JSON list of C-alpha atoms in Angstrom, two decimals:
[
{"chain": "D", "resi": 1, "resn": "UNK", "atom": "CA", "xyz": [105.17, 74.04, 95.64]},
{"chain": "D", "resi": 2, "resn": "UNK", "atom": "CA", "xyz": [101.05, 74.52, 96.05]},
{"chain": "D", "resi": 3, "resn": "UNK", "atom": "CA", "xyz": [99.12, 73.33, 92.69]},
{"chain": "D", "resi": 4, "resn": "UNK", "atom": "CA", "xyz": [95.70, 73.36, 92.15]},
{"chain": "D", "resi": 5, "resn": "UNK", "atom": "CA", "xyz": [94.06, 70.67, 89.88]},
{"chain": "D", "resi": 6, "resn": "UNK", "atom": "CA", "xyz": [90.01, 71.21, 88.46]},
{"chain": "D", "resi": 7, "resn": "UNK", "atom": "CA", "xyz": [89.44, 67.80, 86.91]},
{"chain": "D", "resi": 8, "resn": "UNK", "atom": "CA", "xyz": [86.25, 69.08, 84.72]},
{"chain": "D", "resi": 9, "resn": "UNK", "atom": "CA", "xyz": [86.70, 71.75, 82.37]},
{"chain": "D", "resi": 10, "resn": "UNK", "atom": "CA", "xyz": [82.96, 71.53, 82.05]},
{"chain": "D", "resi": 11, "resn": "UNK", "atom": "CA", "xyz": [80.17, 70.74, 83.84]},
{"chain": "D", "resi": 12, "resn": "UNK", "atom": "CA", "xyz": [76.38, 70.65, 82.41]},
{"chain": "D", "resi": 13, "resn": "UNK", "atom": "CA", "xyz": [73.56, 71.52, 85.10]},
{"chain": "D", "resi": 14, "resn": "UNK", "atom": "CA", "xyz": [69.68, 71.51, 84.41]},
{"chain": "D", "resi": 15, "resn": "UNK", "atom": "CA", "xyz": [68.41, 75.00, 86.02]},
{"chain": "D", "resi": 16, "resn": "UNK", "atom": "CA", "xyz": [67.16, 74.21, 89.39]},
{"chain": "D", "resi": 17, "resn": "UNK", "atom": "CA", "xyz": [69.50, 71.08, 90.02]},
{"chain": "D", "resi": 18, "resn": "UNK", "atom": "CA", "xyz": [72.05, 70.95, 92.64]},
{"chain": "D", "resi": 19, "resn": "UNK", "atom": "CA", "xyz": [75.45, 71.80, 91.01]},
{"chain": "D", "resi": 20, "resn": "UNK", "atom": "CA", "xyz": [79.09, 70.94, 92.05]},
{"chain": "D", "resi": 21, "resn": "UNK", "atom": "CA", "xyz": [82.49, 72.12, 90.39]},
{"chain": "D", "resi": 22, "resn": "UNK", "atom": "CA", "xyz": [85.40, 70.10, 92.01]},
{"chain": "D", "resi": 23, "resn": "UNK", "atom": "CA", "xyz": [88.46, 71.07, 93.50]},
{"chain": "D", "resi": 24, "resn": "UNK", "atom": "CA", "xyz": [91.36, 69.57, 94.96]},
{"chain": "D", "resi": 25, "resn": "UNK", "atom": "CA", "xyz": [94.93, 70.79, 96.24]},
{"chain": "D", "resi": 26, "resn": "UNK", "atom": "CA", "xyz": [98.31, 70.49, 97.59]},
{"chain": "D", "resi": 27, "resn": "UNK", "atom": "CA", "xyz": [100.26, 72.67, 99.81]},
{"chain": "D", "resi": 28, "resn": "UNK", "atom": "CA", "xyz": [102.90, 71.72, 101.97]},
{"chain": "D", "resi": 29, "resn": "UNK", "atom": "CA", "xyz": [101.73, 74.27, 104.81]},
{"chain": "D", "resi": 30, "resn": "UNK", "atom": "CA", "xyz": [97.83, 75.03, 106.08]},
{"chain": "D", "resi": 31, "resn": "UNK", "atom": "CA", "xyz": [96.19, 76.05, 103.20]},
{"chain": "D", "resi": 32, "resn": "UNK", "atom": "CA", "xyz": [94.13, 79.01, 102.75]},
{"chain": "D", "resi": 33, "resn": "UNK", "atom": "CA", "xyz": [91.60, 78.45, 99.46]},
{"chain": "D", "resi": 34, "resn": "UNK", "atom": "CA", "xyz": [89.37, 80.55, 97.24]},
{"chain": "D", "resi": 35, "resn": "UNK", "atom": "CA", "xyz": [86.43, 80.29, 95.05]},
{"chain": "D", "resi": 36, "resn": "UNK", "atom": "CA", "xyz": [86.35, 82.94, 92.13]},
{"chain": "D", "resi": 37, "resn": "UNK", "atom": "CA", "xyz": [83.65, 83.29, 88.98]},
{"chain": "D", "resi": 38, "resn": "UNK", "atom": "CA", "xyz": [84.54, 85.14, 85.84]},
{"chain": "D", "resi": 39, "resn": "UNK", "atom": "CA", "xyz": [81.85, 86.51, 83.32]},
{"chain": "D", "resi": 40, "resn": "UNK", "atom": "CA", "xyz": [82.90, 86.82, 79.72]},
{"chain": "D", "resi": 41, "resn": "UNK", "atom": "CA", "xyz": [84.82, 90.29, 78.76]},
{"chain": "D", "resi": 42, "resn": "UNK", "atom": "CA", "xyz": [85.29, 90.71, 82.51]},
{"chain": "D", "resi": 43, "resn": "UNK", "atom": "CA", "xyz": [87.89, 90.34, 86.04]},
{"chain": "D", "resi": 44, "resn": "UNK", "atom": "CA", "xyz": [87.59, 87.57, 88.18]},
{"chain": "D", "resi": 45, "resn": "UNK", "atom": "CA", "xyz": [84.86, 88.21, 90.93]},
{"chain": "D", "resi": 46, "resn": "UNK", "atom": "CA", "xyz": [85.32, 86.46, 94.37]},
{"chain": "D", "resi": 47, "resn": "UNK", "atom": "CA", "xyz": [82.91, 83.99, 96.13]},
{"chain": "D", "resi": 48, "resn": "UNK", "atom": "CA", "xyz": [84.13, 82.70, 99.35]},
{"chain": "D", "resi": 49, "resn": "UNK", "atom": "CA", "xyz": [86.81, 81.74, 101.10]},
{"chain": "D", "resi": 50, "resn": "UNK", "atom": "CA", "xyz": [88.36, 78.83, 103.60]},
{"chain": "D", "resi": 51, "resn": "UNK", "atom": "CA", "xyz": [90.40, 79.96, 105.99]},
{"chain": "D", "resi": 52, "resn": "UNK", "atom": "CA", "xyz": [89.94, 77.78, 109.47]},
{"chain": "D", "resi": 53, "resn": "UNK", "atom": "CA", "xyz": [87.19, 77.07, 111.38]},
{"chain": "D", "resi": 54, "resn": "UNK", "atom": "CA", "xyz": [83.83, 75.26, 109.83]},
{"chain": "D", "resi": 55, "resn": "UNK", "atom": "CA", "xyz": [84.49, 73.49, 107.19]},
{"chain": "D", "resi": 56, "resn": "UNK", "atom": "CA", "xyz": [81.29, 74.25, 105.11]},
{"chain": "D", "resi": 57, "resn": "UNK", "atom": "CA", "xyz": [81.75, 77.67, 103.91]},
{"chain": "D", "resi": 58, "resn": "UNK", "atom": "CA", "xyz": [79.15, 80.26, 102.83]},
{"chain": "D", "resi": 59, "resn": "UNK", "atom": "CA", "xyz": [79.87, 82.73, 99.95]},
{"chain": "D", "resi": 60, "resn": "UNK", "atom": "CA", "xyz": [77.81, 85.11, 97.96]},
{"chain": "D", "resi": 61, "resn": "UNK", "atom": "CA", "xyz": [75.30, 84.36, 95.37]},
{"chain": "D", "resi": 62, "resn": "UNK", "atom": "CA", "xyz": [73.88, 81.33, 97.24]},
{"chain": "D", "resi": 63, "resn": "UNK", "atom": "CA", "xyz": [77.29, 79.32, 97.01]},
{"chain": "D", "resi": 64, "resn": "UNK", "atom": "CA", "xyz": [79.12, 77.45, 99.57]},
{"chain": "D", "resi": 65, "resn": "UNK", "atom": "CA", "xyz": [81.86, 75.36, 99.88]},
{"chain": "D", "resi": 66, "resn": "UNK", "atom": "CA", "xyz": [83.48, 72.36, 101.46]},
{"chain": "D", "resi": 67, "resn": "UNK", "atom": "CA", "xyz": [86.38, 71.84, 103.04]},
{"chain": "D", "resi": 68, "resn": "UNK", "atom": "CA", "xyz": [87.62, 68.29, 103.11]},
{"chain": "D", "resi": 69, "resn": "UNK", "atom": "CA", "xyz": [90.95, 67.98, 104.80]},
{"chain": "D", "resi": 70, "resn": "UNK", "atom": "CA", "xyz": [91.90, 64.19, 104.16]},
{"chain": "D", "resi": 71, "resn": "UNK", "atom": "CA", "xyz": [91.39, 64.18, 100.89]},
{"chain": "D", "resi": 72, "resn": "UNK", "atom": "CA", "xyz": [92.50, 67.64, 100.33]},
{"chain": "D", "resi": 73, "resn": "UNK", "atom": "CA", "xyz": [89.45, 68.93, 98.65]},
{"chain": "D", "resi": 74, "resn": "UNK", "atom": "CA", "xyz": [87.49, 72.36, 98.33]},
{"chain": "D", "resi": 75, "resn": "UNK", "atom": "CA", "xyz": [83.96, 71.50, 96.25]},
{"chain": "D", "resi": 76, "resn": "UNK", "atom": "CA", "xyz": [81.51, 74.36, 95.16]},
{"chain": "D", "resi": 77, "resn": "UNK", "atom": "CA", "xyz": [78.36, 73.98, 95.51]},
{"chain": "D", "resi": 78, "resn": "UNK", "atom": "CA", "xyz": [74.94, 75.17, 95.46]},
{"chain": "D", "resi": 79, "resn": "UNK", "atom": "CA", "xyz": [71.73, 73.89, 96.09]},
{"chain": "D", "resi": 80, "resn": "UNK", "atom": "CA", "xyz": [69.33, 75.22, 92.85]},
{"chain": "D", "resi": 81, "resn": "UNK", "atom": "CA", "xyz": [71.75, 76.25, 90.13]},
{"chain": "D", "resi": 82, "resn": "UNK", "atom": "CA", "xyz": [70.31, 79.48, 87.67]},
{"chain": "D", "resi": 83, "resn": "UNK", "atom": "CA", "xyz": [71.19, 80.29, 84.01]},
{"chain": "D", "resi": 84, "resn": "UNK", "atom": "CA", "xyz": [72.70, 83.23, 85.23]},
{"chain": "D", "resi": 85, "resn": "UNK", "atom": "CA", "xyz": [75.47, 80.72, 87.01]},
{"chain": "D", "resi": 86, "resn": "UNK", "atom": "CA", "xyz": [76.71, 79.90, 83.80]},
{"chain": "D", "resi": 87, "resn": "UNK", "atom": "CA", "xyz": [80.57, 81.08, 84.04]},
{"chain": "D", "resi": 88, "resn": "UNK", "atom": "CA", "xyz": [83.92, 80.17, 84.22]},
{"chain": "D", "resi": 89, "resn": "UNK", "atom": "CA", "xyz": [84.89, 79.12, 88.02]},
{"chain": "D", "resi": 90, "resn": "UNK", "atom": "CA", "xyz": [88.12, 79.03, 89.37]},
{"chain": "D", "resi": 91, "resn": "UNK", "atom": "CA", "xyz": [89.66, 77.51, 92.75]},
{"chain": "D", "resi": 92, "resn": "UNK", "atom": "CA", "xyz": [92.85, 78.94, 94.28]},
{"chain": "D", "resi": 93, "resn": "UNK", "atom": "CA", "xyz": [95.27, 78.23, 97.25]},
{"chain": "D", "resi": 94, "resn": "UNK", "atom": "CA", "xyz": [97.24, 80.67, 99.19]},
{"chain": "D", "resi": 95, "resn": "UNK", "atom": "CA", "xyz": [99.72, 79.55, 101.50]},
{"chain": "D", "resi": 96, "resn": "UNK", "atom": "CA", "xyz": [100.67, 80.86, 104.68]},
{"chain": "D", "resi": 97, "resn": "UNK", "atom": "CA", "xyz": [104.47, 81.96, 103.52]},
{"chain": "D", "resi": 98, "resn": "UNK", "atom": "CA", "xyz": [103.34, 84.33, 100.70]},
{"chain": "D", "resi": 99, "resn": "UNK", "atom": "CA", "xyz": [100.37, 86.14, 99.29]},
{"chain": "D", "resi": 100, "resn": "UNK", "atom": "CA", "xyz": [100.42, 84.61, 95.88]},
{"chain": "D", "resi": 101, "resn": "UNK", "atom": "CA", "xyz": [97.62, 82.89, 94.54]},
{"chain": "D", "resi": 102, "resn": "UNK", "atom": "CA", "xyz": [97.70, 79.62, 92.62]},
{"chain": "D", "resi": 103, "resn": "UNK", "atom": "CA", "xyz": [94.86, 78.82, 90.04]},
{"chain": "D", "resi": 104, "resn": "UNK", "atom": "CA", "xyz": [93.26, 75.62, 88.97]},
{"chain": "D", "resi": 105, "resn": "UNK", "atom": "CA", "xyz": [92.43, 75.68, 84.98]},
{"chain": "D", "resi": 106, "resn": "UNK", "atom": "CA", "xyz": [89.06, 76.43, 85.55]},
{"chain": "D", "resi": 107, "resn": "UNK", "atom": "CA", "xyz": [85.93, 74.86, 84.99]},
{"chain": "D", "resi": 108, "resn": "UNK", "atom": "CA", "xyz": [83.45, 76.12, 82.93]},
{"chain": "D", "resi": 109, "resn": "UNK", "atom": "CA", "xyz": [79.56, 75.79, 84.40]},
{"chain": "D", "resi": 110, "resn": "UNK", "atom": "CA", "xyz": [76.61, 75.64, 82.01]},
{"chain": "D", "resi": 111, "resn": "UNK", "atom": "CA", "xyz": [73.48, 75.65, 83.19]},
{"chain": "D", "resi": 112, "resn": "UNK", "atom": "CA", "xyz": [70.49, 75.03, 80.83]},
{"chain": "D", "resi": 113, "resn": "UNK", "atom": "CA", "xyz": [66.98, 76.04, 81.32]},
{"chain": "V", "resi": 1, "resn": "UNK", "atom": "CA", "xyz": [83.92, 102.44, 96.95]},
{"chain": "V", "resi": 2, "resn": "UNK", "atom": "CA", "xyz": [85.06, 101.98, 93.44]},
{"chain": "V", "resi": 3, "resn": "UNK", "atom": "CA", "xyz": [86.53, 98.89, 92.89]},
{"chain": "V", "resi": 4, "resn": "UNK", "atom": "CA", "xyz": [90.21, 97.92, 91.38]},
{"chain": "V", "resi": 5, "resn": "UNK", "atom": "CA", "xyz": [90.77, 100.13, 87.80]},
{"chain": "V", "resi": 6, "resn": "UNK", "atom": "CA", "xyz": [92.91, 98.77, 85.19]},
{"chain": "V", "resi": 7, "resn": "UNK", "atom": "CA", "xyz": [93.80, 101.10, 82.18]},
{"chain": "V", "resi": 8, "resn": "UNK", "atom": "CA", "xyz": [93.86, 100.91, 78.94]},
{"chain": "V", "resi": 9, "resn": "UNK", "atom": "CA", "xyz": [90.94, 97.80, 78.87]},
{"chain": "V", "resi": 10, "resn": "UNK", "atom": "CA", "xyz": [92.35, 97.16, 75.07]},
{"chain": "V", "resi": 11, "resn": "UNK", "atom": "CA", "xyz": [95.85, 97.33, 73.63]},
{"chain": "V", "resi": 12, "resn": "UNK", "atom": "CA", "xyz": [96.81, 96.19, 70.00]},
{"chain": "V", "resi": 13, "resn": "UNK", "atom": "CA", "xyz": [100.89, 96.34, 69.87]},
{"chain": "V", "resi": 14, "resn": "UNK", "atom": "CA", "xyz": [103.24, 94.72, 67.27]},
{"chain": "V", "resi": 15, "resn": "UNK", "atom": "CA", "xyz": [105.98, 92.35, 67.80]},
{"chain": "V", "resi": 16, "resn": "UNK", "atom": "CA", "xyz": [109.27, 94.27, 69.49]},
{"chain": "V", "resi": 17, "resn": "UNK", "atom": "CA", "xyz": [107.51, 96.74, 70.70]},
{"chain": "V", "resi": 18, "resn": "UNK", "atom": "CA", "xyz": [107.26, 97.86, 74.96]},
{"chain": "V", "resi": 19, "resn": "UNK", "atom": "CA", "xyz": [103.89, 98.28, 76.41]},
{"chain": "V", "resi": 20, "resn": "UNK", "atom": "CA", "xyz": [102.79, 100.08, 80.09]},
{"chain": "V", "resi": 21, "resn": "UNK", "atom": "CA", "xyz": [99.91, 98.80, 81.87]},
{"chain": "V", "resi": 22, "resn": "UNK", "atom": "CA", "xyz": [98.28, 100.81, 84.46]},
{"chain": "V", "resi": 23, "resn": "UNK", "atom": "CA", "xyz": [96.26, 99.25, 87.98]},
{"chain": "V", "resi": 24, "resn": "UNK", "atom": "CA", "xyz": [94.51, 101.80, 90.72]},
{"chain": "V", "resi": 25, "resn": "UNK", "atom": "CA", "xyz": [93.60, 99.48, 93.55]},
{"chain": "V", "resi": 26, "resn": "UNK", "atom": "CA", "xyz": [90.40, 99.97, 95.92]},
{"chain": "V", "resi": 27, "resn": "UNK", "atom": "CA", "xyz": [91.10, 102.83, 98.21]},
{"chain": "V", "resi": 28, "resn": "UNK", "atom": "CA", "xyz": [92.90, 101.96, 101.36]},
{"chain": "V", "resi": 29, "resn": "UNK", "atom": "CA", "xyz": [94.32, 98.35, 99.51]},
{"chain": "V", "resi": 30, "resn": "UNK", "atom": "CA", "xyz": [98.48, 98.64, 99.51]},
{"chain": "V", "resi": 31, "resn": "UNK", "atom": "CA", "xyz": [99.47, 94.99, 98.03]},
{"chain": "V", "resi": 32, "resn": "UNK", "atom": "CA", "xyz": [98.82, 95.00, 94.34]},
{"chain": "V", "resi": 33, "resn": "UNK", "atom": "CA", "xyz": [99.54, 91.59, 92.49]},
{"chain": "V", "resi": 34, "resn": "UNK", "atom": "CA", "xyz": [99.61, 90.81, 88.55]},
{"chain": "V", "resi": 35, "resn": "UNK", "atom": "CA", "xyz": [98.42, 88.00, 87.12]},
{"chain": "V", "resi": 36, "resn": "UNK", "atom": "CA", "xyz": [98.53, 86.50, 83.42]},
{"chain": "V", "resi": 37, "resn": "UNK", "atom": "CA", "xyz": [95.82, 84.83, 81.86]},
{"chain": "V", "resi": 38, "resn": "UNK", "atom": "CA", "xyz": [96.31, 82.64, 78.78]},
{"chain": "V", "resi": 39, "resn": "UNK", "atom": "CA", "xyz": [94.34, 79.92, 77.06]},
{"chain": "V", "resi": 40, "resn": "UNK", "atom": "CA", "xyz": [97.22, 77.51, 77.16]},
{"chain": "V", "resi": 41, "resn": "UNK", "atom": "CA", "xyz": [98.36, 78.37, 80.64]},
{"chain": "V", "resi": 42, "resn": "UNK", "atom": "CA", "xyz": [95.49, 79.27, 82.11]},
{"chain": "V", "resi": 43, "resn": "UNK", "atom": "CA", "xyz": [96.66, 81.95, 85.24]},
{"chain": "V", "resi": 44, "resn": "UNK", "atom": "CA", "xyz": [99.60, 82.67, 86.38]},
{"chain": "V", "resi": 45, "resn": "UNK", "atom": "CA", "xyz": [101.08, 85.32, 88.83]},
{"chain": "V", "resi": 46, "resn": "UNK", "atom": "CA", "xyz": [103.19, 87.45, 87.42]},
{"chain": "V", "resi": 47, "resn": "UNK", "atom": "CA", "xyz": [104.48, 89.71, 90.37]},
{"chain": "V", "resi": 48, "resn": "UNK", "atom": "CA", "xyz": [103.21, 91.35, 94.02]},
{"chain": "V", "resi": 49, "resn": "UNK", "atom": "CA", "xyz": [104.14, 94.65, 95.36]},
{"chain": "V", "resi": 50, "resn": "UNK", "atom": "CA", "xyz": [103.35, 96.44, 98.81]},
{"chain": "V", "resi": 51, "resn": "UNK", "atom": "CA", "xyz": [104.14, 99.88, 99.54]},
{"chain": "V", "resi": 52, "resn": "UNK", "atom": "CA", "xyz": [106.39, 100.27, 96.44]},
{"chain": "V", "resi": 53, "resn": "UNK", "atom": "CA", "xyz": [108.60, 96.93, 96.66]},
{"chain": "V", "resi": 54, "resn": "UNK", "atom": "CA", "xyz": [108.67, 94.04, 94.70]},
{"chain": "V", "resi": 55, "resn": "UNK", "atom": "CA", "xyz": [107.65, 91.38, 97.51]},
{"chain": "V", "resi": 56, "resn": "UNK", "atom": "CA", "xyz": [106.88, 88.01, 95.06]},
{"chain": "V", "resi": 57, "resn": "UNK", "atom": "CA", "xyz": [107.48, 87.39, 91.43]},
{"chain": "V", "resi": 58, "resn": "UNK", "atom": "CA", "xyz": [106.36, 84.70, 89.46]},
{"chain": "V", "resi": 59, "resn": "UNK", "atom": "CA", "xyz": [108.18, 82.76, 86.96]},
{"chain": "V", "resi": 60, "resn": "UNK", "atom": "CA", "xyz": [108.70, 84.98, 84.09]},
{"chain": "V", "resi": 61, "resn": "UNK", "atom": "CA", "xyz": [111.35, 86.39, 82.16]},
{"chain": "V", "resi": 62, "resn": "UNK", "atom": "CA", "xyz": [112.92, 89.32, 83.07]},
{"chain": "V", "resi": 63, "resn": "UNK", "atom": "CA", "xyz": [111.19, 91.20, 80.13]},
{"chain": "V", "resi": 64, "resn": "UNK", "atom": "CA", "xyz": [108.17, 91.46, 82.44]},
{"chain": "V", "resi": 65, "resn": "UNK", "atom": "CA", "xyz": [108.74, 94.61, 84.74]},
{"chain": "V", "resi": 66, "resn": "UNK", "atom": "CA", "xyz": [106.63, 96.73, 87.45]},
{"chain": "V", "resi": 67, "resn": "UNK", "atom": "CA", "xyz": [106.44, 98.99, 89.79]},
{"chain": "V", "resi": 68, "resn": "UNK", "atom": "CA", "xyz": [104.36, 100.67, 92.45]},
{"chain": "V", "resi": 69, "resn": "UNK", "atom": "CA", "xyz": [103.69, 104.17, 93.37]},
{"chain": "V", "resi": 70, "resn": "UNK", "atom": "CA", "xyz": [103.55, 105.80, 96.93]},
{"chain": "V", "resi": 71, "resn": "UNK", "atom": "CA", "xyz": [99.78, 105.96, 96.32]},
{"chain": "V", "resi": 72, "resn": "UNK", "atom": "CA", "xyz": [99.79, 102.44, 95.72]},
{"chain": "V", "resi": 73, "resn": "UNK", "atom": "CA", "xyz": [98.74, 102.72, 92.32]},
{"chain": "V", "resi": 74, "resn": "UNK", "atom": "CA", "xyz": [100.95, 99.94, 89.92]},
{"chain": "V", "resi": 75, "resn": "UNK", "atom": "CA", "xyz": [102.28, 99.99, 86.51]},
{"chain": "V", "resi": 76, "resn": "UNK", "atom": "CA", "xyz": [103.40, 97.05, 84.55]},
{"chain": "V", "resi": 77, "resn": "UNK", "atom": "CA", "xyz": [105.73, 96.99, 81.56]},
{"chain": "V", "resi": 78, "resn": "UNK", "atom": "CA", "xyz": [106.54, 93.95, 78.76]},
{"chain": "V", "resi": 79, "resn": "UNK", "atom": "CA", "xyz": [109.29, 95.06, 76.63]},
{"chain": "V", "resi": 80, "resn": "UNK", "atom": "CA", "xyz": [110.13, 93.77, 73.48]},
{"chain": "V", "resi": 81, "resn": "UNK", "atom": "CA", "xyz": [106.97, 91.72, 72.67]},
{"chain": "V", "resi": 82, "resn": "UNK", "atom": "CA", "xyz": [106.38, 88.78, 71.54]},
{"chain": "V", "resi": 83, "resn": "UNK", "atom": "CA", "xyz": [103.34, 86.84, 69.95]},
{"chain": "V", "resi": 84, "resn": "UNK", "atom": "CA", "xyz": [103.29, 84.84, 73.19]},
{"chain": "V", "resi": 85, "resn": "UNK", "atom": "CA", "xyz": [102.71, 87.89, 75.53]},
{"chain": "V", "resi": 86, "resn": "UNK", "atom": "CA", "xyz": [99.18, 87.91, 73.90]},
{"chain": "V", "resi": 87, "resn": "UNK", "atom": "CA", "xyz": [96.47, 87.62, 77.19]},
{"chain": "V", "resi": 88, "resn": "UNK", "atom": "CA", "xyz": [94.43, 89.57, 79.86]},
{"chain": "V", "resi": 89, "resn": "UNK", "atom": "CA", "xyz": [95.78, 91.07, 82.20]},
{"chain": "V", "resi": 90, "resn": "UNK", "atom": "CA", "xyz": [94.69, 91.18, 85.46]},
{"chain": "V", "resi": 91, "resn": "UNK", "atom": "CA", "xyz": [95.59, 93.26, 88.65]},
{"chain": "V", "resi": 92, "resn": "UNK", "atom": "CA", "xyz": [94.53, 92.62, 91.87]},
{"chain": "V", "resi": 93, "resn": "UNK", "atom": "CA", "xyz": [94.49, 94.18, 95.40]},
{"chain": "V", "resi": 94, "resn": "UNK", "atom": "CA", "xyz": [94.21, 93.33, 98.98]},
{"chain": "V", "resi": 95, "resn": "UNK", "atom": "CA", "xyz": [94.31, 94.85, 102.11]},
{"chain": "V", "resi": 96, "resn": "UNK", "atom": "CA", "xyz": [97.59, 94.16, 104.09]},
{"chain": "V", "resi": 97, "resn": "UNK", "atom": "CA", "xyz": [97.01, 91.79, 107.27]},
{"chain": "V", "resi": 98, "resn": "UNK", "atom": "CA", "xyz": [97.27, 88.23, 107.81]},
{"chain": "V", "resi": 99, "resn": "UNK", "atom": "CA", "xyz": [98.95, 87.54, 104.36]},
{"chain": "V", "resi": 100, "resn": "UNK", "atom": "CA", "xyz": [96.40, 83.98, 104.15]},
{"chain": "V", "resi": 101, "resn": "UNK", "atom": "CA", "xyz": [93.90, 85.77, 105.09]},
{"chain": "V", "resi": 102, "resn": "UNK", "atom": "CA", "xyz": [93.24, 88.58, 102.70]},
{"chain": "V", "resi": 103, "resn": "UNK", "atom": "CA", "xyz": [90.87, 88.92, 99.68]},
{"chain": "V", "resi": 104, "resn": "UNK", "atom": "CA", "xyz": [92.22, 89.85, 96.07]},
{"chain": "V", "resi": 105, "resn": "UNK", "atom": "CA", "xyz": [89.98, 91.70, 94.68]},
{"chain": "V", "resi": 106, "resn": "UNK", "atom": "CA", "xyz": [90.35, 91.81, 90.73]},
{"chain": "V", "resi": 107, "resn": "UNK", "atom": "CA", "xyz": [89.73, 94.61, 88.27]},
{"chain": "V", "resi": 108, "resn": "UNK", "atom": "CA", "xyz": [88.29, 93.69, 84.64]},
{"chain": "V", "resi": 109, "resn": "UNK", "atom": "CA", "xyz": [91.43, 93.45, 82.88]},
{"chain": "V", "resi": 110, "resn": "UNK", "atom": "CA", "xyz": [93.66, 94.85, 80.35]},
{"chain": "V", "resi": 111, "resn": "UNK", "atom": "CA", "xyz": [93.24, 92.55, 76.96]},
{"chain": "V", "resi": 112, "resn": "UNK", "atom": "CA", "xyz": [96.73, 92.81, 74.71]},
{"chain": "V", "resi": 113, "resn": "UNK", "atom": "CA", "xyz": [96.86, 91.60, 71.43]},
{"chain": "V", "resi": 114, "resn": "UNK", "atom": "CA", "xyz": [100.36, 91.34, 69.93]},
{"chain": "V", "resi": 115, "resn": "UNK", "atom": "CA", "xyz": [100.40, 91.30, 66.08]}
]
């Protein structure tokens, strides 16, 4: 069975200061893994995506990602975080048998001025 | 394009009672998945449909019902409620393709409160 595990449920960034929300998962076939942001009241919006190829991955809003095969990770990050990050960010795994995602808990990203 | 619709966005049922749940997806999307969100379980898939069949279901009780529509649009049902079924909602849809490869794209939810 895939899981997906977010060790922070929150992580505290100054405005302007690199930010990273963790990520790590297990599937027993290649794994295909997602980046999504939710804003209070609202869906979940999607960010970027790993499917093959580089491993650092490019997404919307100035985010990328990193693809760590050995120790089976998927990081966000971004290099000048705004208050207008501040949401709840979730990681997810798809594997190749189905199209069902799998959630982490989520990680909730502050970022003061 | 207008994006995934989910109606109503609010729903305030009572215990025992059956509730319908409507999702449109993005024009052109035919897979339409459910998802549950909770505070205590965080979120969980509930069940996936493409061109009106069940093709995944999560792990809930039978209670939990859908369906799709030769337009692609999706209903949900919960019968007989219970505190527990209290969370948001969400519907997704994708385009049909490499399964792995394809985006979910979320609508904003339907938020039910069971009393």
């Amino acid at each position: 069975a895939q899981s997906v595990a977010q060790p922070e449920d929150q992580v505290n960034v100054a405005e302007g200061n690199p930010l990273t929300v963790k990520c790590t998962y297990s599937v027993s076939g290649n794994p295909y893994l997602f980046w999504y942001v939710q804003y209070p009241n609202r869906g979940l919006q999607f960010l970027l995506k790993y499917i093959t190829g580089d491993n650092l991955v490019k997404g919307s809003y100035g985010f990328e990602a990193e693809f760590n095969k050995s120790q089976t990770s998927f990081h966000l990050k971004k290099p000048s975080a705004l208050v207008s990050d501040s949401a709840l960010y979730f990681c997810a795994v798809r594997e190749n048998a189905g199209n069902m995602l799998t959630f982490g808990g989520g990680t909730r990203l502050m970022v003061k001025p | 394009k207008a994006g995934v619709t989910q109606t109503p966005r609010y729903l305030i049922k009572t215990r025992g009672q059956q509730v319908t749940l409507s999702c449109s997806p993005i024009s052109g999307h035919r897979s339409v998945s459910w998802y549950q969100q909770t505070p205590g379980q965080g979120l969980q898939f509930l069940f996936e449909y493409f061109s009106e069949t069940q093709r995944n279901k999560g792990n809930f009780p039978g209670r939990f019902s859908g369906r799709q529509f030769s337009n692609s649009r999706s209903e949900m049902n919960v019968s007989t409620l219970e505190l527990g079924d209290s969370a948001l909602y969400l519907c997704a849809s994708s385009l049909e393709g490499a399964r792995g490869r394809n985006i979910q794209y979320f609508g904003a939810g339907t938020r039910l409160s069971v009393l």
